[in-house]
mmCIF file of N, CA and C and ligand atoms in Angstrom:
data_model
loop_
_atom_site.group_PDB
_atom_site.id
_atom_site.type_symbol
_atom_site.label_atom_id
_atom_site.label_comp_id
_atom_site.label_asym_id
_atom_site.label_seq_id
_atom_site.Cartn_x
_atom_site.Cartn_y
_atom_site.Cartn_z
ATOM 1 N N MET O 1 0.879 -1.338 0.281
ATOM 2 C CA MET O 1 -0.027 -0.069 -0.033
ATOM 3 C C MET O 1 0.725 1.448 0.018
ATOM 4 N N SER O 2 0.575 2.167 -0.776
ATOM 5 C CA SER O 2 1.317 3.410 -0.886
ATOM 6 C C SER O 2 1.188 4.335 0.388
ATOM 7 N N LEU O 3 2.141 4.944 0.910
ATOM 8 C CA LEU O 3 1.877 5.797 1.965
ATOM 9 C C LEU O 3 0.805 6.734 1.983
ATOM 10 N N VAL O 4 0.482 7.469 0.783
ATOM 11 C CA VAL O 4 -0.500 8.385 0.596
ATOM 12 C C VAL O 4 -1.878 7.616 0.850
ATOM 13 N N GLU O 5 -1.966 6.512 0.166
ATOM 14 C CA GLU O 5 -3.231 5.547 0.610
ATOM 15 C C GLU O 5 -3.221 5.433 2.117
ATOM 16 N N ALA O 6 -2.369 5.135 2.555
ATOM 17 C CA ALA O 6 -2.268 4.641 4.075
ATOM 18 C C ALA O 6 -2.825 5.933 4.944
ATOM 19 N N ALA O 7 -2.589 6.968 4.632
ATOM 20 C CA ALA O 7 -2.596 8.212 5.384
ATOM 21 C C ALA O 7 -4.122 8.505 5.163
ATOM 22 N N ARG O 8 -4.580 8.475 3.713
ATOM 23 C CA ARG O 8 -6.003 8.534 3.318
ATOM 24 C C ARG O 8 -6.902 7.807 4.038
ATOM 25 N N GLU O 9 -6.482 6.366 4.645
ATOM 26 C CA GLU O 9 -7.382 5.564 4.991
ATOM 27 C C GLU O 9 -7.665 5.936 6.570
ATOM 28 N N VAL O 10 -6.323 6.188 7.220
ATOM 29 C CA VAL O 10 -6.581 6.513 8.464
ATOM 30 C C VAL O 10 -7.128 7.964 8.937
ATOM 31 N N ARG O 11 -6.795 8.795 7.884
ATOM 32 C CA ARG O 11 -7.752 10.295 8.196
ATOM 33 C C ARG O 11 -9.142 10.066 8.510
ATOM 34 N N GLU O 12 -9.961 8.985 8.015
ATOM 35 C CA GLU O 12 -11.248 8.849 8.494
ATOM 36 C C GLU O 12 -11.418 8.957 10.151
ATOM 37 N N ASN O 13 -10.502 8.286 10.780
ATOM 38 C CA ASN O 13 -10.411 8.403 12.287
ATOM 39 C C ASN O 13 -10.039 9.595 13.013
ATOM 40 N N ALA O 14 -9.465 10.698 12.346
ATOM 41 C CA ALA O 14 -9.268 11.688 12.930
ATOM 42 C C ALA O 14 -10.517 12.388 13.829
ATOM 43 N N TYR O 15 -9.949 12.849 15.090
ATOM 44 C CA TYR O 15 -10.807 13.426 16.003
ATOM 45 C C TYR O 15 -10.848 14.969 15.808
ATOM 46 N N ALA O 16 -11.689 15.309 15.084
ATOM 47 C CA ALA O 16 -11.526 16.834 14.747
ATOM 48 C C ALA O 16 -13.107 17.715 14.731
ATOM 49 N N PRO O 17 -13.831 17.573 16.029
ATOM 50 C CA PRO O 17 -14.783 17.837 16.129
ATOM 51 C C PRO O 17 -14.959 19.749 16.017
ATOM 52 N N TYR O 18 -13.971 20.315 16.399
ATOM 53 C CA TYR O 18 -13.761 21.545 16.394
ATOM 54 C C TYR O 18 -13.363 22.458 15.402
ATOM 55 N N SER O 19 -12.341 21.904 14.562
ATOM 56 C CA SER O 19 -12.114 22.571 13.470
ATOM 57 C C SER O 19 -12.684 21.877 12.095
ATOM 58 N N ARG O 20 -13.226 20.713 12.189
ATOM 59 C CA ARG O 20 -13.908 20.039 11.345
ATOM 60 C C ARG O 20 -12.725 19.740 10.099
ATOM 61 N N PHE O 21 -11.468 19.684 10.468
ATOM 62 C CA PHE O 21 -10.515 19.438 9.429
ATOM 63 C C PHE O 21 -9.689 18.210 9.884
ATOM 64 N N LYS O 22 -10.054 17.455 9.128
ATOM 65 C CA LYS O 22 -9.556 15.851 9.292
ATOM 66 C C LYS O 22 -7.980 15.706 8.942
ATOM 67 N N VAL O 23 -7.373 15.332 9.205
ATOM 68 C CA VAL O 23 -5.831 15.067 8.604
ATOM 69 C C VAL O 23 -5.302 13.751 9.200
ATOM 70 N N GLY O 24 -4.733 13.210 8.101
ATOM 71 C CA GLY O 24 -4.046 11.619 8.032
ATOM 72 C C GLY O 24 -2.774 11.941 7.974
ATOM 73 N N ALA O 25 -1.864 11.156 8.457
ATOM 74 C CA ALA O 25 -0.266 10.998 8.195
ATOM 75 C C ALA O 25 -0.046 9.734 8.242
ATOM 76 N N ALA O 26 1.040 9.356 7.433
ATOM 77 C CA ALA O 26 1.524 8.265 7.477
ATOM 78 C C ALA O 26 3.148 8.046 7.394
ATOM 79 N N VAL O 27 4.088 7.458 7.831
ATOM 80 C CA VAL O 27 5.387 7.590 8.009
ATOM 81 C C VAL O 27 5.771 6.092 7.908
ATOM 82 N N ARG O 28 6.973 5.993 7.051
ATOM 83 C CA ARG O 28 7.476 4.517 6.631
ATOM 84 C C ARG O 28 8.835 4.824 7.478
ATOM 85 N N GLY O 29 9.120 3.749 8.267
ATOM 86 C CA GLY O 29 10.177 3.632 9.115
ATOM 87 C C GLY O 29 11.265 2.696 8.167
ATOM 88 N N LYS O 30 12.328 2.689 8.737
ATOM 89 C CA LYS O 30 13.551 2.143 7.985
ATOM 90 C C LYS O 30 13.161 0.775 7.787
ATOM 91 N N SER O 31 12.516 0.111 8.459
ATOM 92 C CA SER O 31 12.393 -1.274 8.328
ATOM 93 C C SER O 31 11.107 -1.613 7.404
ATOM 94 N N GLY O 32 10.533 -0.538 6.624
ATOM 95 C CA GLY O 32 9.461 -0.703 5.628
ATOM 96 C C GLY O 32 8.206 -0.692 6.195
ATOM 97 N N ARG O 33 7.908 -0.602 7.657
ATOM 98 C CA ARG O 33 6.812 -0.590 8.055
ATOM 99 C C ARG O 33 6.088 0.633 8.093
ATOM 100 N N ILE O 34 4.784 0.607 8.165
ATOM 101 C CA ILE O 34 4.171 1.737 7.969
ATOM 102 C C ILE O 34 3.332 2.253 9.213
ATOM 103 N N TYR O 35 3.493 3.581 9.637
ATOM 104 C CA TYR O 35 2.937 3.932 10.995
ATOM 105 C C TYR O 35 1.804 4.957 10.790
ATOM 106 N N ARG O 36 0.849 4.947 11.194
ATOM 107 C CA ARG O 36 -0.298 5.906 10.953
ATOM 108 C C ARG O 36 -0.795 7.025 12.054
ATOM 109 N N GLY O 37 -1.288 8.109 11.663
ATOM 110 C CA GLY O 37 -1.621 9.163 12.771
ATOM 111 C C GLY O 37 -2.624 10.137 12.131
ATOM 112 N N VAL O 38 -3.493 10.565 13.044
ATOM 113 C CA VAL O 38 -4.482 11.399 12.811
ATOM 114 C C VAL O 38 -4.388 12.648 13.957
ATOM 115 N N ASN O 39 -5.218 13.747 13.673
ATOM 116 C CA ASN O 39 -5.117 14.890 14.559
ATOM 117 C C ASN O 39 -6.236 14.357 15.807
ATOM 118 N N VAL O 40 -5.819 14.762 16.799
ATOM 119 C CA VAL O 40 -6.671 14.651 17.976
ATOM 120 C C VAL O 40 -6.914 15.819 18.420
ATOM 121 N N GLU O 41 -8.000 16.303 18.404
ATOM 122 C CA GLU O 41 -8.260 17.467 19.033
ATOM 123 C C GLU O 41 -8.994 17.447 20.499
ATOM 124 N N ASN O 42 -9.041 18.772 21.138
ATOM 125 C CA ASN O 42 -9.631 18.678 22.508
ATOM 126 C C ASN O 42 -10.263 19.974 22.846
ATOM 127 N N VAL O 43 -11.142 19.909 23.585
ATOM 128 C CA VAL O 43 -11.992 21.162 23.913
ATOM 129 C C VAL O 43 -11.204 22.201 24.476
ATOM 130 N N ALA O 44 -10.039 21.745 25.111
ATOM 131 C CA ALA O 44 -9.013 22.643 25.591
ATOM 132 C C ALA O 44 -8.315 22.771 24.277
ATOM 133 N N TYR O 45 -8.468 23.972 23.552
ATOM 134 C CA TYR O 45 -7.732 23.737 22.105
ATOM 135 C C TYR O 45 -6.425 23.495 21.914
ATOM 136 N N PRO O 46 -5.481 23.984 22.991
ATOM 137 C CA PRO O 46 -4.084 23.898 22.721
ATOM 138 C C PRO O 46 -3.567 22.550 22.873
ATOM 139 N N GLU O 47 -4.568 21.650 23.554
ATOM 140 C CA GLU O 47 -4.035 20.176 23.988
ATOM 141 C C GLU O 47 -4.358 19.152 22.560
ATOM 142 N N GLY O 48 -4.693 19.825 21.648
ATOM 143 C CA GLY O 48 -4.901 19.002 20.574
ATOM 144 C C GLY O 48 -3.554 18.778 19.940
ATOM 145 N N THR O 49 -3.479 17.683 19.248
ATOM 146 C CA THR O 49 -2.380 17.188 18.418
ATOM 147 C C THR O 49 -2.478 16.681 17.201
ATOM 148 N N CYS O 50 -1.459 17.132 16.313
ATOM 149 C CA CYS O 50 -1.630 16.768 14.672
ATOM 150 C C CYS O 50 -1.198 15.491 14.390
ATOM 151 N N ALA O 51 -1.627 15.504 13.243
ATOM 152 C CA ALA O 51 -1.535 14.079 12.753
ATOM 153 C C ALA O 51 -0.018 13.590 12.382
ATOM 154 N N GLU O 52 0.645 14.458 12.100
ATOM 155 C CA GLU O 52 2.328 13.909 12.050
ATOM 156 C C GLU O 52 2.970 13.507 13.465
ATOM 157 N N ALA O 53 2.621 14.297 14.254
ATOM 158 C CA ALA O 53 2.789 13.571 15.634
ATOM 159 C C ALA O 53 2.186 12.235 16.152
ATOM 160 N N GLY O 54 1.053 12.205 15.973
ATOM 161 C CA GLY O 54 0.374 10.675 15.870
ATOM 162 C C GLY O 54 1.349 9.759 15.211
ATOM 163 N N ALA O 55 1.640 9.582 13.936
ATOM 164 C CA ALA O 55 2.186 8.883 13.119
ATOM 165 C C ALA O 55 3.683 8.606 14.041
ATOM 166 N N ILE O 56 4.573 9.785 14.232
ATOM 167 C CA ILE O 56 5.795 9.693 14.787
ATOM 168 C C ILE O 56 5.500 8.886 15.949
ATOM 169 N N ALA O 57 4.685 9.238 16.826
ATOM 170 C CA ALA O 57 4.360 8.276 18.259
ATOM 171 C C ALA O 57 4.350 7.187 18.036
ATOM 172 N N ALA O 58 3.659 6.677 17.139
ATOM 173 C CA ALA O 58 3.242 5.027 16.816
ATOM 174 C C ALA O 58 4.711 4.215 16.261
ATOM 175 N N MET O 59 5.674 5.218 15.543
ATOM 176 C CA MET O 59 6.746 4.773 14.965
ATOM 177 C C MET O 59 7.639 4.570 16.238
ATOM 178 N N ILE O 60 7.777 5.443 17.111
ATOM 179 C CA ILE O 60 8.675 5.459 18.216
ATOM 180 C C ILE O 60 8.372 4.199 19.174
ATOM 181 N N ALA O 61 6.904 4.107 19.412
ATOM 182 C CA ALA O 61 6.526 3.082 20.304
ATOM 183 C C ALA O 61 6.541 1.649 19.847
ATOM 184 N N ALA O 62 6.751 1.614 18.407
ATOM 185 C CA ALA O 62 7.085 0.315 17.876
ATOM 186 C C ALA O 62 8.577 0.037 17.778
ATOM 187 N N GLY O 63 9.470 1.014 18.397
ATOM 188 C CA GLY O 63 10.918 0.699 18.479
ATOM 189 C C GLY O 63 11.690 1.291 17.176
ATOM 190 N N GLU O 64 10.910 1.979 16.355
ATOM 191 C CA GLU O 64 12.031 2.435 15.296
ATOM 192 C C GLU O 64 12.096 4.049 15.489
ATOM 193 N N THR O 65 13.438 4.393 15.306
ATOM 194 C CA THR O 65 13.664 5.923 15.186
ATOM 195 C C THR O 65 14.045 6.570 14.081
ATOM 196 N N GLU O 66 14.115 5.886 12.979
ATOM 197 C CA GLU O 66 14.295 6.612 11.467
ATOM 198 C C GLU O 66 13.287 6.527 10.729
ATOM 199 N N LEU O 67 12.815 7.697 9.992
ATOM 200 C CA LEU O 67 11.689 7.664 9.126
ATOM 201 C C LEU O 67 12.316 7.658 7.668
ATOM 202 N N ILE O 68 11.711 7.074 6.764
ATOM 203 C CA ILE O 68 12.538 7.238 5.128
ATOM 204 C C ILE O 68 11.315 7.829 4.500
ATOM 205 N N GLU O 69 10.205 8.151 4.564
ATOM 206 C CA GLU O 69 9.026 8.552 3.731
ATOM 207 C C GLU O 69 7.979 8.981 4.658
ATOM 208 N N VAL O 70 7.468 10.204 4.143
ATOM 209 C CA VAL O 70 6.126 10.742 5.146
ATOM 210 C C VAL O 70 5.019 11.046 3.878
ATOM 211 N N ALA O 71 3.866 11.049 4.468
ATOM 212 C CA ALA O 71 2.732 11.327 3.587
ATOM 213 C C ALA O 71 1.869 11.929 4.648
ATOM 214 N N VAL O 72 1.254 13.053 4.050
ATOM 215 C CA VAL O 72 0.139 13.956 4.975
ATOM 216 C C VAL O 72 -1.230 14.255 3.983
ATOM 217 N N ILE O 73 -2.316 14.116 4.440
ATOM 218 C CA ILE O 73 -3.468 14.300 3.719
ATOM 219 C C ILE O 73 -4.536 14.949 4.331
ATOM 220 N N ALA O 74 -5.234 15.965 3.629
ATOM 221 C CA ALA O 74 -6.262 16.361 3.978
ATOM 222 C C ALA O 74 -7.395 16.839 2.862
ATOM 223 N N ASP O 75 -8.553 17.133 3.483
ATOM 224 C CA ASP O 75 -9.616 17.919 2.470
ATOM 225 C C ASP O 75 -9.177 19.300 2.493
ATOM 226 N N SER O 76 -8.594 19.483 1.738
ATOM 227 C CA SER O 76 -7.994 20.967 1.539
ATOM 228 C C SER O 76 -7.719 21.647 0.022
ATOM 229 N N PRO O 77 -7.835 22.802 0.015
ATOM 230 C CA PRO O 77 -7.805 23.242 -1.505
ATOM 231 C C PRO O 77 -6.479 22.963 -2.344
ATOM 232 N N SER O 78 -5.615 23.000 -1.412
ATOM 233 C CA SER O 78 -4.056 22.467 -1.905
ATOM 234 C C SER O 78 -3.630 21.677 -0.911
ATOM 235 N N PRO O 79 -2.431 21.023 -1.215
ATOM 236 C CA PRO O 79 -1.774 19.890 -0.126
ATOM 237 C C PRO O 79 -1.363 20.781 1.034
ATOM 238 N N VAL O 80 -1.912 20.117 2.069
ATOM 239 C CA VAL O 80 -1.696 20.927 3.439
ATOM 240 C C VAL O 80 -0.145 20.815 3.993
ATOM 241 N N PRO O 81 0.112 21.899 4.378
ATOM 242 C CA PRO O 81 1.661 22.269 4.767
ATOM 243 C C PRO O 81 1.745 21.782 6.184
ATOM 244 N N PRO O 82 2.736 21.079 6.449
ATOM 245 C CA PRO O 82 2.674 20.751 8.053
ATOM 246 C C PRO O 82 3.120 21.884 8.972
ATOM 247 N N CYS O 83 2.656 22.053 10.116
ATOM 248 C CA CYS O 83 2.619 23.110 10.971
ATOM 249 C C CYS O 83 4.317 23.012 11.572
ATOM 250 N N GLY O 84 4.835 24.393 11.743
ATOM 251 C CA GLY O 84 6.120 24.411 12.058
ATOM 252 C C GLY O 84 6.546 23.464 12.954
ATOM 253 N N GLY O 85 5.818 23.214 14.315
ATOM 254 C CA GLY O 85 6.196 22.123 15.081
ATOM 255 C C GLY O 85 6.315 20.893 14.507
ATOM 256 N N CYS O 86 5.434 20.200 13.752
ATOM 257 C CA CYS O 86 5.586 19.117 13.242
ATOM 258 C C CYS O 86 6.886 19.128 12.135
ATOM 259 N N ARG O 87 7.153 20.296 11.504
ATOM 260 C CA ARG O 87 8.247 20.078 10.676
ATOM 261 C C ARG O 87 9.421 20.238 11.707
ATOM 262 N N GLN O 88 9.732 20.472 12.827
ATOM 263 C CA GLN O 88 10.763 20.166 13.722
ATOM 264 C C GLN O 88 10.736 18.579 14.088
ATOM 265 N N LYS O 89 9.419 18.222 14.405
ATOM 266 C CA LYS O 89 9.293 16.788 14.740
ATOM 267 C C LYS O 89 9.844 15.734 13.540
ATOM 268 N N LEU O 90 9.570 16.139 12.329
ATOM 269 C CA LEU O 90 9.707 15.062 11.418
ATOM 270 C C LEU O 90 11.421 15.227 11.077
ATOM 271 N N ALA O 91 11.949 16.491 11.083
ATOM 272 C CA ALA O 91 13.479 16.674 11.180
ATOM 273 C C ALA O 91 14.209 15.780 12.309
ATOM 274 N N GLU O 92 13.433 15.675 13.414
ATOM 275 C CA GLU O 92 14.394 14.648 14.501
ATOM 276 C C GLU O 92 14.294 13.363 13.974
ATOM 277 N N PHE O 93 13.451 12.822 13.313
ATOM 278 C CA PHE O 93 13.789 11.369 12.702
ATOM 279 C C PHE O 93 14.000 11.258 11.287
ATOM 280 N N GLY O 94 13.942 12.172 10.590
ATOM 281 C CA GLY O 94 14.069 12.097 9.064
ATOM 282 C C GLY O 94 15.466 12.629 8.748
ATOM 283 N N ARG O 95 15.919 12.767 7.559
ATOM 284 C CA ARG O 95 17.044 13.348 6.904
ATOM 285 C C ARG O 95 16.773 14.460 6.048
ATOM 286 N N HIS O 96 17.793 15.432 5.689
ATOM 287 C CA HIS O 96 17.378 16.413 4.940
ATOM 288 C C HIS O 96 16.546 15.876 3.682
ATOM 289 N N ASP O 97 17.044 14.948 2.985
ATOM 290 C CA ASP O 97 16.470 14.434 1.842
ATOM 291 C C ASP O 97 15.370 13.413 1.884
ATOM 292 N N THR O 98 14.688 13.256 2.936
ATOM 293 C CA THR O 98 13.749 12.507 3.006
ATOM 294 C C THR O 98 12.479 12.787 2.481
ATOM 295 N N PRO O 99 11.712 11.889 1.611
ATOM 296 C CA PRO O 99 10.774 12.590 0.994
ATOM 297 C C PRO O 99 9.444 12.554 1.524
ATOM 298 N N VAL O 100 8.752 13.866 1.546
ATOM 299 C CA VAL O 100 7.493 13.993 1.979
ATOM 300 C C VAL O 100 6.587 14.287 0.858
ATOM 301 N N THR O 101 5.229 13.378 1.108
ATOM 302 C CA THR O 101 4.448 14.001 0.015
ATOM 303 C C THR O 101 3.172 14.575 0.774
ATOM 304 N N LEU O 102 2.945 15.917 0.301
ATOM 305 C CA LEU O 102 1.746 16.457 0.875
ATOM 306 C C LEU O 102 0.589 16.242 -0.183
ATOM 307 N N ALA O 103 -0.528 15.811 0.368
ATOM 308 C CA ALA O 103 -2.088 15.397 -0.787
ATOM 309 C C ALA O 103 -3.119 15.887 -0.236
ATOM 310 N N THR O 104 -3.994 16.022 -1.160
ATOM 311 C CA THR O 104 -5.469 16.456 -0.896
ATOM 312 C C THR O 104 -6.116 15.272 -1.395
ATOM 313 N N ILE O 105 -7.317 15.010 -0.680
ATOM 314 C CA ILE O 105 -8.359 13.906 -0.904
ATOM 315 C C ILE O 105 -8.641 13.797 -2.486
ATOM 316 N N ASP O 106 -8.608 14.771 -2.936
ATOM 317 C CA ASP O 106 -8.968 15.477 -4.672
ATOM 318 C C ASP O 106 -8.215 14.724 -5.457
ATOM 319 N N GLY O 107 -6.728 14.373 -4.797
ATOM 320 C CA GLY O 107 -5.789 14.147 -5.927
ATOM 321 C C GLY O 107 -4.712 14.846 -6.158
ATOM 322 N N GLY O 108 -4.752 16.113 -5.315
ATOM 323 C CA GLY O 108 -3.752 17.147 -5.194
ATOM 324 C C GLY O 108 -2.404 16.539 -4.506
ATOM 325 N N ARG O 109 -1.210 16.819 -5.137
ATOM 326 C CA ARG O 109 0.058 16.154 -4.592
ATOM 327 C C ARG O 109 1.195 17.372 -4.457
ATOM 328 N N LEU O 110 1.703 17.360 -3.853
ATOM 329 C CA LEU O 110 2.871 18.139 -3.836
ATOM 330 C C LEU O 110 4.169 17.349 -3.062
ATOM 331 N N ASP O 111 5.333 17.238 -3.926
ATOM 332 C CA ASP O 111 6.359 16.433 -3.460
ATOM 333 C C ASP O 111 7.366 17.370 -2.696
ATOM 334 N N THR O 112 7.994 17.197 -1.401
ATOM 335 C CA THR O 112 8.896 17.832 -1.096
ATOM 336 C C THR O 112 9.871 17.116 -0.184
ATOM 337 N N THR O 113 10.773 17.754 0.737
ATOM 338 C CA THR O 113 11.492 16.558 1.519
ATOM 339 C C THR O 113 11.548 17.480 2.907
ATOM 340 N N VAL O 114 12.111 16.820 3.961
ATOM 341 C CA VAL O 114 12.134 17.296 5.191
ATOM 342 C C VAL O 114 12.927 18.397 5.300
ATOM 343 N N GLY O 115 14.150 18.471 4.529
ATOM 344 C CA GLY O 115 15.093 19.247 4.508
ATOM 345 C C GLY O 115 14.322 20.932 4.091
ATOM 346 N N ASP O 116 13.611 20.618 3.105
ATOM 347 C CA ASP O 116 12.917 21.600 2.391
ATOM 348 C C ASP O 116 11.821 22.428 3.180
ATOM 349 N N LEU O 117 11.188 21.640 3.965
ATOM 350 C CA LEU O 117 10.004 21.853 4.909
ATOM 351 C C LEU O 117 10.711 22.844 6.016
ATOM 352 N N LEU O 118 12.065 22.448 6.367
ATOM 353 C CA LEU O 118 12.627 23.329 7.747
ATOM 354 C C LEU O 118 13.798 23.603 7.366
ATOM 355 N N PRO O 119 14.299 24.262 6.541
ATOM 356 C CA PRO O 119 15.637 25.049 6.187
ATOM 357 C C PRO O 119 16.130 25.468 7.650
ATOM 358 N N GLY O 120 17.445 25.224 7.968
ATOM 359 C CA GLY O 120 17.946 26.172 9.031
ATOM 360 C C GLY O 120 17.675 25.515 10.510
ATOM 361 N N ARG O 121 17.121 24.270 10.313
ATOM 362 C CA ARG O 121 16.644 23.556 11.579
ATOM 363 C C ARG O 121 17.475 23.546 12.896
ATOM 364 N N PHE O 122 16.810 23.789 13.794
ATOM 365 C CA PHE O 122 17.750 23.628 15.180
ATOM 366 C C PHE O 122 18.070 22.125 15.249
ATOM 367 N N ASP O 123 19.427 21.326 15.462
ATOM 368 C CA ASP O 123 19.904 20.302 15.699
ATOM 369 C C ASP O 123 20.904 20.219 16.703
ATOM 370 N N ILE O 124 21.386 19.266 17.073
ATOM 371 C CA ILE O 124 22.064 18.593 18.116
ATOM 372 C C ILE O 124 23.426 19.538 18.130
ATOM 373 N N SER O 125 23.928 19.799 16.806
ATOM 374 C CA SER O 125 25.161 20.394 16.475
ATOM 375 C C SER O 125 25.001 21.923 17.355
ATOM 376 N N HIS O 126 23.977 22.493 17.667
ATOM 377 C CA HIS O 126 23.912 23.670 17.962
ATOM 378 C C HIS O 126 23.933 23.888 19.708
ATOM 379 N N MET O 127 23.927 22.460 20.141
ATOM 380 C CA MET O 127 24.280 22.448 21.599
ATOM 381 C C MET O 127 25.486 21.830 21.965
ATOM 382 N N ASP O 128 26.569 21.999 20.809
ATOM 383 C CA ASP O 128 27.828 21.333 20.952
ATOM 384 C C ASP O 128 28.620 22.724 21.602
ATOM 385 N N ARG O 129 29.198 22.778 22.656
ATOM 386 C CA ARG O 129 29.889 23.868 23.215
ATOM 387 C C ARG O 129 31.304 23.749 23.262
ATOM 388 N N ALA O 130 31.441 22.261 22.895
ATOM 389 C CA ALA O 130 33.005 21.784 23.259
ATOM 390 C C ALA O 130 33.859 22.619 22.082
HETATM 391 N N1 LIG N 1 -3.379 19.729 11.503
HETATM 392 C C1 LIG N 1 -2.574 18.413 11.204
HETATM 393 O O1 LIG N 1 -2.794 17.480 12.062
HETATM 394 N N2 LIG N 1 -1.670 18.483 10.480
HETATM 395 C C2 LIG N 1 -1.090 19.266 9.789
HETATM 396 O O2 LIG N 1 -0.113 19.388 8.912
HETATM 397 C C3 LIG N 1 -1.784 20.727 9.759
HETATM 398 C C4 LIG N 1 -2.627 21.049 11.006
HETATM 399 C C5 LIG N 1 -4.557 19.495 12.395
HETATM 400 C C6 LIG N 1 -4.385 20.462 13.780
HETATM 401 C C7 LIG N 1 -5.884 20.806 14.005
HETATM 402 O O3 LIG N 1 -6.618 19.632 14.549
HETATM 403 C C8 LIG N 1 -6.536 20.919 12.492
HETATM 404 O O4 LIG N 1 -5.581 20.359 11.745
HETATM 405 C C9 LIG N 1 -6.775 22.509 12.305
HETATM 406 O O5 LIG N 1 -5.581 23.229 12.502
#
């Protein structure tokens, strides 16, 4: 199954009663396994979490720490861009050239990479004071 297809399927389970904007995400770990996530909103709005965060959490819970491909899908007029926080989360576990497909349920596609989504990211080298 393609990663976009996995994201499309899981999107149905998003919990988005406040924004009514369901998002599905899927990441492929280095092993080839696919991990899925959806946005999970909360009546205390800032407590909501993004689909990308859910997919990453599923990957980590399964014992993998490297993602090799990402897909995000929503019912959006143009492919939905991950929020700033999710870009940093993807950068933690992906490489600069890790492919990211942003999709719409109507077939829109934008192919990008983790590095292009977050140029100049904060990484561990910035904490190296030696
Ligand atoms: N959202 C995601 O889950 N991922 C994105 O890439 C963009 C936004 C969610 C957060 C919130 O539940 C809803 O979309 C509207 O912002």
